[in-house]
Short mmCIF file of C-alpha atoms and ligand atoms in Angstrom, two decimals:
data_model
loop_
_atom_site.label_atom_id
_atom_site.label_comp_id
_atom_site.label_asym_id
_atom_site.label_seq_id
_atom_site.Cartn_x
_atom_site.Cartn_y
_atom_site.Cartn_z
CA MET H 1 0.01 0.01 0.02
CA ARG H 2 1.29 3.26 -0.86
CA LYS H 3 1.77 6.08 1.80
CA ASN H 4 0.13 9.74 1.98
CA ILE H 5 3.37 11.79 2.50
CA VAL H 6 3.63 15.61 2.95
CA ALA H 7 7.29 16.68 2.74
CA GLY H 8 8.60 20.22 3.09
CA ASN H 9 11.33 21.36 0.85
CA TRP H 10 13.00 24.42 2.85
CA LYS H 11 15.16 24.97 -0.39
CA MET H 12 18.14 27.53 0.44
CA ASN H 13 16.34 29.15 3.80
CA ASN H 14 16.92 29.19 7.50
CA THR H 15 20.37 29.35 9.14
CA LEU H 16 21.11 26.23 11.35
CA GLN H 17 19.69 27.92 14.43
CA GLU H 18 16.26 29.13 12.58
CA GLY H 19 16.21 25.73 11.23
CA LEU H 20 16.51 23.96 14.44
CA ASN H 21 13.92 26.25 16.00
CA LEU H 22 11.49 25.54 12.80
CA ALA H 23 11.96 21.65 13.19
CA LYS H 24 11.37 21.56 16.91
CA ASP H 25 8.01 23.63 16.45
CA LEU H 26 7.11 21.38 14.05
CA GLU H 27 7.66 18.67 16.17
CA ALA H 28 5.62 20.18 19.20
CA ALA H 29 3.03 20.74 16.81
CA LEU H 30 2.85 17.11 15.82
CA LYS H 31 3.25 15.60 19.29
CA GLY H 32 0.26 13.98 20.50
CA LYS H 33 -1.64 14.57 17.27
CA LYS H 34 -3.05 11.63 15.20
CA VAL H 35 -2.00 12.71 11.27
CA ASN H 36 -2.75 10.57 8.23
CA CYS H 37 0.30 10.92 6.40
CA GLU H 38 4.24 10.78 6.93
CA VAL H 39 5.72 13.92 7.59
CA ILE H 40 9.20 14.98 6.26
CA ILE H 41 11.27 18.07 6.12
CA GLY H 42 13.79 18.56 3.29
CA THR H 43 16.80 20.72 4.66
CA PRO H 44 19.84 22.35 3.66
CA PHE H 45 22.81 19.52 4.41
CA ILE H 46 24.06 21.46 7.29
CA HIS H 47 21.10 21.18 9.43
CA LEU H 48 20.65 17.54 8.76
CA ALA H 49 22.62 16.05 11.76
CA SER H 50 21.52 18.60 14.10
CA ILE H 51 17.76 18.23 13.33
CA ALA H 52 17.87 14.47 13.34
CA SER H 53 19.77 14.49 16.79
CA SER H 54 17.44 17.10 18.20
CA ILE H 55 14.08 15.86 17.16
CA ASP H 56 12.17 12.33 17.14
CA THR H 57 12.78 11.27 13.61
CA LYS H 58 9.91 9.04 13.54
CA LEU H 59 7.65 11.64 13.89
CA ILE H 60 9.32 13.61 11.15
CA GLY H 61 11.56 12.10 8.80
CA ILE H 62 14.86 13.98 7.64
CA SER H 63 15.58 14.66 4.08
CA ALA H 64 18.30 16.18 2.20
CA GLN H 65 17.73 18.27 -0.96
CA ASN H 66 20.59 16.70 -3.29
CA CYS H 67 23.31 14.60 -2.92
CA ALA H 68 26.45 13.81 -5.23
CA ASP H 69 26.66 11.80 -8.26
CA LYS H 70 29.91 10.53 -6.86
CA ALA H 71 30.31 8.03 -4.10
CA SER H 72 33.70 9.53 -2.51
CA GLY H 73 37.00 11.35 -3.39
CA ALA H 74 38.15 14.43 -4.81
CA TYR H 75 34.90 16.44 -5.68
CA THR H 76 35.16 19.50 -3.71
CA GLY H 77 32.08 20.84 -2.18
CA GLU H 78 30.12 17.68 -2.95
CA VAL H 79 28.13 15.76 -0.37
CA SER H 80 27.69 12.02 -0.91
CA ALA H 81 24.75 9.95 -0.38
CA ALA H 82 26.76 8.09 2.25
CA MET H 83 27.19 11.30 4.19
CA VAL H 84 23.66 12.28 3.92
CA ALA H 85 22.57 8.91 5.42
CA SER H 86 25.33 9.22 8.08
CA THR H 87 23.46 12.16 9.59
CA GLY H 88 20.07 9.98 10.45
CA ALA H 89 18.22 11.47 7.11
CA LYS H 90 16.47 8.66 5.47
CA TYR H 91 15.33 10.48 2.19
CA VAL H 92 17.04 12.77 -0.53
CA ILE H 93 15.19 14.98 -2.76
CA LEU H 94 16.63 14.27 -6.23
CA GLY H 95 15.99 15.94 -9.64
CA HIS H 96 14.25 19.31 -8.10
CA SER H 97 13.28 21.73 -11.39
CA GLU H 98 15.73 24.02 -9.61
CA ARG H 99 18.59 21.80 -9.91
CA ARG H 100 17.98 20.51 -13.14
CA THR H 101 17.55 24.26 -14.33
CA TYR H 102 20.43 26.28 -12.46
CA TYR H 103 22.84 23.39 -12.15
CA GLY H 104 22.27 21.37 -15.02
CA GLU H 105 21.42 18.18 -13.56
CA THR H 106 20.10 16.11 -16.49
CA ASN H 107 18.62 12.71 -16.19
CA THR H 108 21.89 10.77 -16.93
CA ILE H 109 23.36 12.38 -13.83
CA LEU H 110 20.30 11.67 -11.94
CA LYS H 111 20.27 8.13 -12.77
CA GLU H 112 23.77 7.98 -10.70
CA LYS H 113 22.36 9.87 -7.95
CA VAL H 114 19.51 7.76 -7.46
CA ALA H 115 22.01 4.55 -7.52
CA LEU H 116 23.94 5.89 -4.79
CA ALA H 117 21.13 7.15 -2.74
CA LEU H 118 19.45 3.72 -2.66
CA ALA H 119 22.88 2.10 -2.25
CA ASN H 120 22.89 4.02 0.84
CA GLY H 121 19.68 3.32 2.29
CA LEU H 122 17.96 6.88 1.33
CA THR H 123 14.78 6.94 -0.23
CA PRO H 124 15.01 9.28 -3.08
CA ILE H 125 11.84 11.79 -3.71
CA PHE H 126 12.70 12.02 -7.59
CA CYS H 127 11.02 15.24 -8.90
CA ILE H 128 9.80 15.45 -12.25
CA GLY H 129 7.61 18.18 -14.45
CA GLU H 130 7.33 20.20 -17.40
CA VAL H 131 7.94 23.97 -18.10
CA LEU H 132 4.92 26.15 -19.14
CA GLU H 133 5.95 26.13 -22.99
CA GLU H 134 5.94 22.20 -22.76
CA ARG H 135 2.58 22.10 -21.42
CA ASN H 136 0.95 24.81 -23.82
CA SER H 137 2.44 23.02 -26.72
CA GLY H 138 1.17 19.79 -25.38
CA LYS H 139 4.11 18.38 -24.74
CA HIS H 140 3.88 17.62 -21.04
CA PHE H 141 3.37 14.09 -20.80
CA ASP H 142 6.17 13.13 -23.18
CA VAL H 143 8.10 15.35 -21.11
CA VAL H 144 7.35 13.88 -17.76
CA GLU H 145 7.50 10.26 -19.26
CA THR H 146 10.99 10.71 -20.74
CA GLN H 147 12.00 11.95 -17.36
CA ILE H 148 10.78 8.82 -15.48
CA ARG H 149 12.26 6.87 -18.24
CA GLU H 150 15.74 8.03 -18.34
CA GLY H 151 16.05 8.77 -14.74
CA LEU H 152 14.68 5.56 -13.24
CA PHE H 153 13.46 2.91 -15.47
CA ASN H 154 17.09 1.26 -15.43
CA LEU H 155 16.14 0.35 -11.52
CA PRO H 156 14.73 -3.26 -10.96
CA ALA H 157 11.17 -3.58 -9.55
CA GLU H 158 12.53 -3.98 -6.19
CA ASP H 159 14.41 -1.11 -6.27
CA PHE H 160 11.87 1.00 -7.86
CA ARG H 161 9.56 0.27 -5.09
CA LYS H 162 11.68 2.38 -2.77
CA ILE H 163 11.23 5.53 -4.85
CA VAL H 164 8.68 8.57 -4.15
CA LEU H 165 7.92 10.64 -7.22
CA ALA H 166 6.91 13.97 -6.95
CA TYR H 167 5.32 15.80 -9.78
CA GLU H 168 5.87 19.31 -9.87
CA PRO H 169 4.96 21.45 -13.23
CA VAL H 170 7.62 23.93 -13.09
CA TRP H 171 5.46 26.70 -13.77
CA ALA H 172 3.47 26.27 -10.46
CA ILE H 173 6.77 26.23 -8.24
CA GLY H 174 6.93 29.30 -6.09
CA THR H 175 4.63 31.25 -8.67
CA GLY H 176 1.36 31.04 -6.58
CA VAL H 177 -0.26 29.38 -9.60
CA THR H 178 -1.18 25.89 -8.59
CA ALA H 179 -1.88 23.21 -11.05
CA THR H 180 -5.71 22.73 -11.12
CA SER H 181 -6.90 19.76 -8.97
CA GLY H 182 -8.16 18.39 -12.66
CA GLN H 183 -4.68 18.96 -14.04
CA ALA H 184 -2.95 17.20 -10.92
CA GLN H 185 -5.05 14.21 -11.08
CA GLU H 186 -4.83 14.08 -14.95
CA MET H 187 -0.63 13.98 -14.90
CA HIS H 188 -0.59 11.75 -11.52
CA ALA H 189 -2.92 8.98 -13.56
CA PHE H 190 -0.78 9.29 -16.57
CA ILE H 191 2.40 8.77 -14.23
CA ARG H 192 0.72 5.63 -12.69
CA LYS H 193 -0.24 4.38 -15.83
CA THR H 194 3.51 4.90 -17.39
CA LEU H 195 4.86 2.84 -14.03
CA ALA H 196 2.12 0.03 -14.53
CA ALA H 197 3.48 -0.43 -18.39
CA ASN H 198 6.89 -0.66 -17.14
CA TYR H 199 6.88 -2.65 -14.01
CA GLY H 200 3.25 -3.76 -13.52
CA GLU H 201 0.13 -2.75 -11.73
CA SER H 202 1.40 -3.71 -8.16
CA VAL H 203 4.41 -1.85 -8.23
CA ALA H 204 2.41 1.47 -9.74
CA ASP H 205 -0.37 1.01 -7.27
CA ASP H 206 2.22 0.97 -4.48
CA THR H 207 4.35 4.13 -5.45
CA SER H 208 3.47 7.46 -3.53
CA ILE H 209 3.13 10.17 -6.27
CA LEU H 210 3.37 13.76 -4.48
CA TYR H 211 2.26 16.99 -6.07
CA GLY H 212 4.19 20.06 -5.70
CA GLY H 213 3.96 23.64 -7.05
CA SER H 214 2.35 26.37 -4.81
CA ALA H 215 0.64 23.96 -2.88
CA ASN H 216 -0.75 25.59 0.28
CA ALA H 217 -3.35 25.41 3.21
CA GLY H 218 -6.14 26.42 0.85
CA ASN H 219 -5.81 23.96 -1.78
CA ALA H 220 -4.35 21.02 -0.17
CA LYS H 221 -7.46 19.29 0.61
CA GLU H 222 -8.78 19.32 -2.85
CA LEU H 223 -5.42 18.41 -4.31
CA PHE H 224 -5.35 15.48 -1.78
CA SER H 225 -8.63 14.25 -2.25
CA ASN H 226 -7.61 12.96 -5.85
CA PRO H 227 -7.19 9.14 -6.26
CA ASP H 228 -3.65 9.53 -7.67
CA VAL H 229 -2.06 12.12 -5.72
CA ASP H 230 -0.56 10.73 -2.53
CA GLY H 231 0.63 14.00 -0.95
CA GLY H 232 2.61 17.05 -1.65
CA LEU H 233 6.12 18.57 -1.74
CA ILE H 234 5.79 21.87 -0.24
CA GLY H 235 8.16 24.87 -0.76
CA GLY H 236 7.22 28.46 0.53
CA ALA H 237 4.73 26.75 2.95
CA SER H 238 6.83 24.67 4.68
CA LEU H 239 8.86 27.55 6.23
CA SER H 240 6.05 28.27 8.69
CA VAL H 241 4.43 25.70 11.18
CA ASP H 242 1.34 27.82 10.88
CA LYS H 243 1.31 27.45 6.77
CA PHE H 244 2.81 23.89 6.95
CA MET H 245 0.33 22.06 9.36
CA PRO H 246 -3.01 22.72 7.68
CA ILE H 247 -1.49 21.01 4.76
CA VAL H 248 -0.26 17.95 6.94
CA GLU H 249 -3.84 17.95 8.39
CA ALA H 250 -5.58 18.28 4.89
CA PHE H 251 -5.31 14.26 5.19
P1 PGA V 301 6.59 25.93 -3.74
O1 PGA V 301 7.61 25.11 -4.16
O2 PGA V 301 5.76 25.44 -2.75
O3 PGA V 301 6.78 27.25 -2.89
O4 PGA V 301 6.06 26.27 -4.99
C1 PGA V 301 7.50 23.51 -4.19
C2 PGA V 301 8.73 22.77 -4.46
O5 PGA V 301 9.45 23.48 -5.34
O6 PGA V 301 9.12 21.92 -3.72
#
C-alpha cells in the first residue's frame, strides 16, 4: 500500500539556528496529534545532523535536497549519499527543477544519484515536471515520461519500489499558480499508468506520487482528495509551522 506523504522543501532558507527552531516547533505541533500522512522536512545539508539528533525522527523524517553523483573522493564542495545517510536522514530530494535548471542536472546524472542514494539506504524523492511552454505545446506528458524513463527505468522493480515521485509542474513552483486539481489528477494518473506499463500494476499502485507547486493550506485538501495524488512536496509553505501544519492535516 502506498503512503500519504507531506514533505517540506526548505530550499536555501534558514540558518542552522532558525532551522533547528522550525524543526522543533513542528515537532511540538505534531506531538500527540494523530495525522494521516508521513511528515518529512527537506533541509539544507548543514542542518541534517543537528536536526536529526534534536527531534524524534519517527515523527518527522529528515531529507536532504540533493546528493553527489559520485560515491567519494576529490569532488570539492560535494556531499555524498553516504554522508547524508550518516546524519540520520532517510530521504533525499533528487532532480528538483531548480537543480535541473540552475545546476545542469540531467536525467543521466540523476540516474547516478538515484543509484547512490539507494545503495546508501536513502529513499529518493524524485522530482519531475514540465515547463510552461512544454505544457502549452502539449508536450507535458512526453516530457514527464522521458524524465521517469531516463532517470529511473534502469532500476529493477524491487529498487523502484523504494522511490517516491513528486510531480512538480515548473510553472507552478513558487509562482502562486497551482495546477488545478484536475490537471494534477490527470498527470498523476498518467504517471501511474506509465509505471504500470513498465513495472506492472502492483508497483504502480504502491508508488507514492506527490504533487508540488504552490500547494498551500487553501488548496491541499482538494489536491489530496484525488485518487492518484498521495501528498505534497511543499516549498514556501513549509517555512512556517502555521502554514505547513494545515497541509499535513489536509489528509
Ligand atoms: P512551492 O515549491 O511550494 O514554493 O511552490 C515547491 C517545490 O519547489 O518543491
